[in-house]
Amino acid sequence: NAGVTQTPKFQVLKTGQSMTLQCAQDMNHEYMSWYRQDPGMGLRLIHYSVGAGITDQGEVPNGYNVSRSTTEDFPLRLLSAAPSQTSVYFCASSYSGLNTEAFFGQGTRLTVV
Amino acid sequence: SQELEQSPQSLIVQEGKNLTINCTSSKTLYGLYWYKQKYGEGLIFLMMLQKGGEEKSHEKITAKLDEKKQQSSLHITASQPSHAGIYLCGAYYPDNYGQNFVFGPGTRLSVLP
């Protein structure tokens, strides 16, 4: 099994550009989530989904959109990139929530200039 | 997160030495989770503790949960360079809106050969 696959691994954007970070899992997990990791701030939840067609906001949702049209995929969209969105982004999936074993992708390192 | 604190922030040990990392919650614990992050990579699940007094081991890593103190300790015996990385504890708080699973700030471990 591939587990959780994130693409791209690295990305540089100009302020105002939009892009989509891809996340796919092949474990048939219902729960998927997006985190950003920043020095001194730790991991912060952006958005999460408890199943196909259901999404909800986490701690830091502003500037990001998500959708969950299939169980496997949970893309994260940056609508208009800002330097404050420079971060490392992680996608995670688990069977029923993060209070069960979670599997993380390798991360996407995003720089907004 | 403000709910979870870890100590120490960083640790440098000589190969073969034992070490302990602590995680303390400011709120009632419903479960405590340990993850390891290798530099530049995603998180890997180590173990989950759900009952007071519970102790689990995986290879040379042992974690204990003290429910009364709302604290968990992660102990590594005879450390090896492969143990190097960032260790994060995580906890589930069902009453938190928007982020009911939070991570601690992490402890950065370096093991000198």
PDB file of C-alpha atoms in Angstrom:
ATOM      1  CA  ASN A   1       0.000   0.000   0.000  1.00  0.00           C
ATOM      2  CA  ALA A   2       1.152   3.514  -0.781  1.00  0.00           C
ATOM      3  CA  GLY A   3      -0.446   4.968   2.385  1.00  0.00           C
ATOM      4  CA  VAL A   4      -0.888   8.737   2.198  1.00  0.00           C
ATOM      5  CA  THR A   5       0.535  10.450  -0.856  1.00  0.00           C
ATOM      6  CA  GLN A   6       1.010  14.192  -1.047  1.00  0.00           C
ATOM      7  CA  THR A   7       1.988  16.187  -4.100  1.00  0.00           C
ATOM      8  CA  PRO A   8       3.934  18.276  -4.792  1.00  0.00           C
ATOM      9  CA  LYS A   9       6.786  17.946  -2.277  1.00  0.00           C
ATOM     10  CA  PHE A  10       8.028  21.471  -2.903  1.00  0.00           C
ATOM     11  CA  GLN A  11       6.327  24.543  -4.334  1.00  0.00           C
ATOM     12  CA  VAL A  12       7.156  28.212  -4.715  1.00  0.00           C
ATOM     13  CA  LEU A  13       4.285  30.595  -5.362  1.00  0.00           C
ATOM     14  CA  LYS A  14       4.027  34.293  -5.940  1.00  0.00           C
ATOM     15  CA  THR A  15       1.726  36.307  -3.724  1.00  0.00           C
ATOM     16  CA  GLY A  16      -1.805  36.177  -5.095  1.00  0.00           C
ATOM     17  CA  GLN A  17      -1.399  32.940  -7.007  1.00  0.00           C
ATOM     18  CA  SER A  18      -3.676  30.012  -6.319  1.00  0.00           C
ATOM     19  CA  MET A  19      -2.828  26.335  -6.202  1.00  0.00           C
ATOM     20  CA  THR A  20      -4.036  22.980  -4.978  1.00  0.00           C
ATOM     21  CA  LEU A  21      -2.114  20.614  -2.750  1.00  0.00           C
ATOM     22  CA  GLN A  22      -3.098  17.045  -3.472  1.00  0.00           C
ATOM     23  CA  CYS A  23      -3.597  14.299  -0.899  1.00  0.00           C
ATOM     24  CA  ALA A  24      -4.645  10.730  -1.606  1.00  0.00           C
ATOM     25  CA  GLN A  25      -4.892   7.664   0.599  1.00  0.00           C
ATOM     26  CA  ASP A  26      -5.504   4.045  -0.343  1.00  0.00           C
ATOM     27  CA  MET A  27      -6.455   2.675   3.076  1.00  0.00           C
ATOM     28  CA  ASN A  28     -10.192   3.392   2.811  1.00  0.00           C
ATOM     29  CA  HIS A  29      -9.966   5.755   5.775  1.00  0.00           C
ATOM     30  CA  GLU A  30     -12.977   7.902   6.524  1.00  0.00           C
ATOM     31  CA  TYR A  31     -11.103  10.650   8.365  1.00  0.00           C
ATOM     32  CA  MET A  32      -8.675  12.959   6.581  1.00  0.00           C
ATOM     33  CA  SER A  33      -7.123  16.216   7.681  1.00  0.00           C
ATOM     34  CA  TRP A  34      -4.703  18.939   6.718  1.00  0.00           C
ATOM     35  CA  TYR A  35      -2.143  20.450   9.073  1.00  0.00           C
ATOM     36  CA  ARG A  36       0.420  23.156   8.717  1.00  0.00           C
ATOM     37  CA  GLN A  37       3.652  23.028  10.683  1.00  0.00           C
ATOM     38  CA  ASP A  38       5.487  26.220  11.534  1.00  0.00           C
ATOM     39  CA  PRO A  39       8.519  26.792  13.784  1.00  0.00           C
ATOM     40  CA  GLY A  40       7.393  27.666  17.289  1.00  0.00           C
ATOM     41  CA  MET A  41       3.728  27.020  16.428  1.00  0.00           C
ATOM     42  CA  GLY A  42       3.721  23.260  16.114  1.00  0.00           C
ATOM     43  CA  LEU A  43       1.105  21.449  14.057  1.00  0.00           C
ATOM     44  CA  ARG A  44      -2.149  23.301  13.521  1.00  0.00           C
ATOM     45  CA  LEU A  45      -5.281  21.831  11.996  1.00  0.00           C
ATOM     46  CA  ILE A  46      -6.537  23.634   8.883  1.00  0.00           C
ATOM     47  CA  HIS A  47      -9.518  21.546   7.739  1.00  0.00           C
ATOM     48  CA  TYR A  48     -10.726  18.029   8.250  1.00  0.00           C
ATOM     49  CA  SER A  49     -13.233  15.595   6.825  1.00  0.00           C
ATOM     50  CA  VAL A  50     -15.043  12.715   8.500  1.00  0.00           C
ATOM     51  CA  GLY A  51     -16.160  11.196   5.221  1.00  0.00           C
ATOM     52  CA  ALA A  52     -16.915  11.856   1.568  1.00  0.00           C
ATOM     53  CA  GLY A  53     -19.014  14.994   1.157  1.00  0.00           C
ATOM     54  CA  ILE A  54     -18.342  16.239   4.703  1.00  0.00           C
ATOM     55  CA  THR A  55     -15.729  18.826   5.633  1.00  0.00           C
ATOM     56  CA  ASP A  56     -15.239  21.152   8.571  1.00  0.00           C
ATOM     57  CA  GLN A  57     -12.911  23.878   9.705  1.00  0.00           C
ATOM     58  CA  GLY A  58     -10.030  23.394  12.049  1.00  0.00           C
ATOM     59  CA  GLU A  59      -8.050  25.935  14.002  1.00  0.00           C
ATOM     60  CA  VAL A  60      -6.622  27.963  11.085  1.00  0.00           C
ATOM     61  CA  PRO A  61      -8.971  27.660   8.072  1.00  0.00           C
ATOM     62  CA  ASN A  62      -8.755  31.193   6.630  1.00  0.00           C
ATOM     63  CA  GLY A  63      -7.325  31.342   3.127  1.00  0.00           C
ATOM     64  CA  TYR A  64      -7.857  27.642   2.461  1.00  0.00           C
ATOM     65  CA  ASN A  65     -10.643  25.580   0.929  1.00  0.00           C
ATOM     66  CA  VAL A  66     -11.155  21.833   0.868  1.00  0.00           C
ATOM     67  CA  SER A  67     -13.536  19.365  -0.702  1.00  0.00           C
ATOM     68  CA  ARG A  68     -14.034  15.627  -0.309  1.00  0.00           C
ATOM     69  CA  SER A  69     -15.757  14.210  -3.350  1.00  0.00           C
ATOM     70  CA  THR A  70     -14.278  10.734  -2.838  1.00  0.00           C
ATOM     71  CA  THR A  71     -13.051   8.753   0.166  1.00  0.00           C
ATOM     72  CA  GLU A  72      -9.550   8.639  -1.302  1.00  0.00           C
ATOM     73  CA  ASP A  73      -8.850  12.292  -2.096  1.00  0.00           C
ATOM     74  CA  PHE A  74      -8.756  15.433   0.036  1.00  0.00           C
ATOM     75  CA  PRO A  75      -7.240  18.375  -1.859  1.00  0.00           C
ATOM     76  CA  LEU A  76      -6.336  21.639  -0.148  1.00  0.00           C
ATOM     77  CA  ARG A  77      -6.764  24.827  -2.164  1.00  0.00           C
ATOM     78  CA  LEU A  78      -4.967  28.068  -1.515  1.00  0.00           C
ATOM     79  CA  LEU A  79      -7.206  30.747  -2.965  1.00  0.00           C
ATOM     80  CA  SER A  80      -4.804  33.691  -3.090  1.00  0.00           C
ATOM     81  CA  ALA A  81      -1.419  32.818  -1.652  1.00  0.00           C
ATOM     82  CA  ALA A  82       0.105  35.100   0.979  1.00  0.00           C
ATOM     83  CA  PRO A  83       3.604  35.044   2.528  1.00  0.00           C
ATOM     84  CA  SER A  84       1.955  34.044   5.837  1.00  0.00           C
ATOM     85  CA  GLN A  85       1.031  30.740   4.184  1.00  0.00           C
ATOM     86  CA  THR A  86       4.670  29.792   3.802  1.00  0.00           C
ATOM     87  CA  SER A  87       4.805  26.561   5.769  1.00  0.00           C
ATOM     88  CA  VAL A  88       5.098  22.807   5.600  1.00  0.00           C
ATOM     89  CA  TYR A  89       1.728  21.175   4.977  1.00  0.00           C
ATOM     90  CA  PHE A  90       0.845  17.661   6.071  1.00  0.00           C
ATOM     91  CA  CYS A  91      -2.111  15.542   5.132  1.00  0.00           C
ATOM     92  CA  ALA A  92      -3.194  12.774   7.497  1.00  0.00           C
ATOM     93  CA  SER A  93      -5.746  10.006   7.400  1.00  0.00           C
ATOM     94  CA  SER A  94      -7.109   7.608   9.970  1.00  0.00           C
ATOM     95  CA  TYR A  95      -9.877   5.097  10.293  1.00  0.00           C
ATOM     96  CA  SER A  96     -12.228   7.189  12.384  1.00  0.00           C
ATOM     97  CA  GLY A  97     -10.481  10.254  13.733  1.00  0.00           C
ATOM     98  CA  LEU A  98      -7.125  11.306  15.095  1.00  0.00           C
ATOM     99  CA  ASN A  99      -7.892   9.489  18.340  1.00  0.00           C
ATOM    100  CA  THR A 100      -6.995   6.405  16.347  1.00  0.00           C
ATOM    101  CA  GLU A 101      -3.691   5.686  14.655  1.00  0.00           C
ATOM    102  CA  ALA A 102      -3.089   8.322  11.987  1.00  0.00           C
ATOM    103  CA  PHE A 103      -0.963   8.050   8.875  1.00  0.00           C
ATOM    104  CA  PHE A 104       0.767  11.144   7.586  1.00  0.00           C
ATOM    105  CA  GLY A 105       1.987  12.113   4.159  1.00  0.00           C
ATOM    106  CA  GLN A 106       5.560  13.224   3.564  1.00  0.00           C
ATOM    107  CA  GLY A 107       4.633  16.870   3.538  1.00  0.00           C
ATOM    108  CA  THR A 108       4.598  19.757   1.056  1.00  0.00           C
ATOM    109  CA  ARG A 109       7.048  22.560   1.647  1.00  0.00           C
ATOM    110  CA  LEU A 110       5.420  25.739   0.341  1.00  0.00           C
ATOM    111  CA  THR A 111       7.121  29.084  -0.024  1.00  0.00           C
ATOM    112  CA  VAL A 112       5.141  32.183  -0.972  1.00  0.00           C
ATOM    113  CA  VAL A 113       7.243  35.103  -2.187  1.00  0.00           C
TER     114      VAL A 113
ATOM    115  CA  SER B   1      -0.783  23.853  21.565  1.00  0.00           C
ATOM    116  CA  GLN B   2      -1.427  25.414  24.943  1.00  0.00           C
ATOM    117  CA  GLU B   3      -2.969  22.215  26.223  1.00  0.00           C
ATOM    118  CA  LEU B   4       0.163  20.125  25.852  1.00  0.00           C
ATOM    119  CA  GLU B   5       3.672  20.887  26.982  1.00  0.00           C
ATOM    120  CA  GLN B   6       6.741  18.789  26.325  1.00  0.00           C
ATOM    121  CA  SER B   7      10.071  18.731  28.062  1.00  0.00           C
ATOM    122  CA  PRO B   8      12.816  19.062  27.239  1.00  0.00           C
ATOM    123  CA  GLN B   9      12.523  21.107  24.050  1.00  0.00           C
ATOM    124  CA  SER B  10      15.656  19.488  22.727  1.00  0.00           C
ATOM    125  CA  LEU B  11      18.010  16.781  23.828  1.00  0.00           C
ATOM    126  CA  ILE B  12      21.455  15.678  22.716  1.00  0.00           C
ATOM    127  CA  VAL B  13      22.652  12.327  23.986  1.00  0.00           C
ATOM    128  CA  GLN B  14      25.549  10.003  23.313  1.00  0.00           C
ATOM    129  CA  GLU B  15      24.715   6.749  21.573  1.00  0.00           C
ATOM    130  CA  GLY B  16      23.905   4.056  24.098  1.00  0.00           C
ATOM    131  CA  LYS B  17      22.511   6.419  26.731  1.00  0.00           C
ATOM    132  CA  ASN B  18      18.973   6.266  28.086  1.00  0.00           C
ATOM    133  CA  LEU B  19      16.675   9.255  27.899  1.00  0.00           C
ATOM    134  CA  THR B  20      13.182  10.367  28.882  1.00  0.00           C
ATOM    135  CA  ILE B  21      10.803  12.837  27.244  1.00  0.00           C
ATOM    136  CA  ASN B  22       7.785  14.131  29.119  1.00  0.00           C
ATOM    137  CA  CYS B  23       4.403  15.351  27.950  1.00  0.00           C
ATOM    138  CA  THR B  24       2.029  17.144  30.298  1.00  0.00           C
ATOM    139  CA  SER B  25      -1.582  18.081  29.637  1.00  0.00           C
ATOM    140  CA  SER B  26      -3.364  21.053  31.191  1.00  0.00           C
ATOM    141  CA  LYS B  27      -6.720  19.320  30.676  1.00  0.00           C
ATOM    142  CA  THR B  28      -8.176  15.895  31.374  1.00  0.00           C
ATOM    143  CA  LEU B  29      -6.632  13.272  29.161  1.00  0.00           C
ATOM    144  CA  TYR B  30      -8.792  10.867  27.190  1.00  0.00           C
ATOM    145  CA  GLY B  31      -5.834   9.276  25.500  1.00  0.00           C
ATOM    146  CA  LEU B  32      -2.227  10.152  24.793  1.00  0.00           C
ATOM    147  CA  TYR B  33      -0.467   9.463  21.515  1.00  0.00           C
ATOM    148  CA  TRP B  34       3.198   9.512  20.611  1.00  0.00           C
ATOM    149  CA  TYR B  35       4.526  10.243  17.144  1.00  0.00           C
ATOM    150  CA  LYS B  36       8.023  10.541  15.724  1.00  0.00           C
ATOM    151  CA  GLN B  37       8.983  12.878  12.908  1.00  0.00           C
ATOM    152  CA  LYS B  38      12.222  12.430  11.058  1.00  0.00           C
ATOM    153  CA  TYR B  39      13.672  15.690   9.814  1.00  0.00           C
ATOM    154  CA  GLY B  40      11.851  16.834   6.698  1.00  0.00           C
ATOM    155  CA  GLU B  41       9.363  13.976   6.748  1.00  0.00           C
ATOM    156  CA  GLY B  42       5.878  13.185   7.959  1.00  0.00           C
ATOM    157  CA  LEU B  43       4.874  11.866  11.360  1.00  0.00           C
ATOM    158  CA  ILE B  44       5.015   8.188  12.196  1.00  0.00           C
ATOM    159  CA  PHE B  45       2.700   6.757  14.830  1.00  0.00           C
ATOM    160  CA  LEU B  46       4.555   5.118  17.734  1.00  0.00           C
ATOM    161  CA  MET B  47       1.933   4.180  20.289  1.00  0.00           C
ATOM    162  CA  MET B  48      -1.320   5.100  21.942  1.00  0.00           C
ATOM    163  CA  LEU B  49      -2.053   5.047  25.681  1.00  0.00           C
ATOM    164  CA  GLN B  50      -5.625   5.136  26.834  1.00  0.00           C
ATOM    165  CA  LYS B  51      -5.798   3.872  30.371  1.00  0.00           C
ATOM    166  CA  GLY B  52      -4.287   5.267  33.527  1.00  0.00           C
ATOM    167  CA  GLY B  53      -1.132   3.415  34.407  1.00  0.00           C
ATOM    168  CA  GLU B  54      -0.897   1.909  30.955  1.00  0.00           C
ATOM    169  CA  GLU B  55       2.578   1.172  29.675  1.00  0.00           C
ATOM    170  CA  LYS B  56       3.493   0.147  26.157  1.00  0.00           C
ATOM    171  CA  SER B  57       6.762  -0.767  24.520  1.00  0.00           C
ATOM    172  CA  HIS B  58       7.956  -0.876  20.958  1.00  0.00           C
ATOM    173  CA  GLU B  59      11.494  -2.098  20.471  1.00  0.00           C
ATOM    174  CA  LYS B  60      13.564   0.103  22.799  1.00  0.00           C
ATOM    175  CA  ILE B  61      10.894   2.754  23.319  1.00  0.00           C
ATOM    176  CA  THR B  62       8.564   2.595  26.330  1.00  0.00           C
ATOM    177  CA  ALA B  63       5.734   5.000  27.071  1.00  0.00           C
ATOM    178  CA  LYS B  64       3.720   5.316  30.265  1.00  0.00           C
ATOM    179  CA  LEU B  65       0.570   7.223  31.103  1.00  0.00           C
ATOM    180  CA  ASP B  66      -0.034   8.748  34.520  1.00  0.00           C
ATOM    181  CA  GLU B  67      -3.674   9.775  34.376  1.00  0.00           C
ATOM    182  CA  LYS B  68      -3.642  11.457  37.796  1.00  0.00           C
ATOM    183  CA  LYS B  69      -0.777  13.723  36.826  1.00  0.00           C
ATOM    184  CA  GLN B  70      -2.134  14.082  33.289  1.00  0.00           C
ATOM    185  CA  GLN B  71       1.295  13.218  32.076  1.00  0.00           C
ATOM    186  CA  SER B  72       3.046  10.731  29.855  1.00  0.00           C
ATOM    187  CA  SER B  73       6.707   9.842  29.606  1.00  0.00           C
ATOM    188  CA  LEU B  74       8.555   8.321  26.683  1.00  0.00           C
ATOM    189  CA  HIS B  75      11.705   6.440  27.587  1.00  0.00           C
ATOM    190  CA  ILE B  76      14.336   5.286  25.126  1.00  0.00           C
ATOM    191  CA  THR B  77      16.797   2.667  26.306  1.00  0.00           C
ATOM    192  CA  ALA B  78      20.273   2.433  24.799  1.00  0.00           C
ATOM    193  CA  SER B  79      19.676   5.170  22.248  1.00  0.00           C
ATOM    194  CA  GLN B  80      20.849   4.766  18.655  1.00  0.00           C
ATOM    195  CA  PRO B  81      21.341   7.296  15.844  1.00  0.00           C
ATOM    196  CA  SER B  82      18.144   5.912  14.285  1.00  0.00           C
ATOM    197  CA  HIS B  83      16.214   7.304  17.256  1.00  0.00           C
ATOM    198  CA  ALA B  84      17.071  10.869  16.246  1.00  0.00           C
ATOM    199  CA  GLY B  85      14.156  13.052  15.235  1.00  0.00           C
ATOM    200  CA  ILE B  86      11.327  15.050  16.730  1.00  0.00           C
ATOM    201  CA  TYR B  87       9.015  13.318  19.169  1.00  0.00           C
ATOM    202  CA  LEU B  88       5.528  14.729  19.460  1.00  0.00           C
ATOM    203  CA  CYS B  89       2.813  13.821  21.869  1.00  0.00           C
ATOM    204  CA  GLY B  90      -0.809  14.252  20.907  1.00  0.00           C
ATOM    205  CA  ALA B  91      -4.034  14.209  22.882  1.00  0.00           C
ATOM    206  CA  TYR B  92      -7.721  14.017  22.187  1.00  0.00           C
ATOM    207  CA  TYR B  93      -9.946  16.630  23.775  1.00  0.00           C
ATOM    208  CA  PRO B  94     -13.564  15.978  22.757  1.00  0.00           C
ATOM    209  CA  ASP B  95     -14.783  19.353  24.034  1.00  0.00           C
ATOM    210  CA  ASN B  96     -12.423  21.424  21.860  1.00  0.00           C
ATOM    211  CA  TYR B  97     -14.249  23.001  18.938  1.00  0.00           C
ATOM    212  CA  GLY B  98     -12.335  23.035  15.652  1.00  0.00           C
ATOM    213  CA  GLN B  99      -9.338  21.123  16.909  1.00  0.00           C
ATOM    214  CA  ASN B 100     -10.180  18.258  19.198  1.00  0.00           C
ATOM    215  CA  PHE B 101      -6.874  16.534  18.607  1.00  0.00           C
ATOM    216  CA  VAL B 102      -3.836  18.645  19.459  1.00  0.00           C
ATOM    217  CA  PHE B 103      -0.112  18.041  19.283  1.00  0.00           C
ATOM    218  CA  GLY B 104       2.562  19.149  21.688  1.00  0.00           C
ATOM    219  CA  PRO B 105       5.387  21.378  20.454  1.00  0.00           C
ATOM    220  CA  GLY B 106       7.770  18.442  20.072  1.00  0.00           C
ATOM    221  CA  THR B 107      11.120  17.397  21.529  1.00  0.00           C
ATOM    222  CA  ARG B 108      14.053  17.388  19.158  1.00  0.00           C
ATOM    223  CA  LEU B 109      16.388  14.462  19.850  1.00  0.00           C
ATOM    224  CA  SER B 110      19.907  14.161  18.509  1.00  0.00           C
ATOM    225  CA  VAL B 111      21.960  11.027  19.140  1.00  0.00           C
ATOM    226  CA  LEU B 112      25.705  11.363  18.722  1.00  0.00           C
ATOM    227  CA  PRO B 113      27.548   8.278  17.442  1.00  0.00           C
TER     228      PRO B 113
END
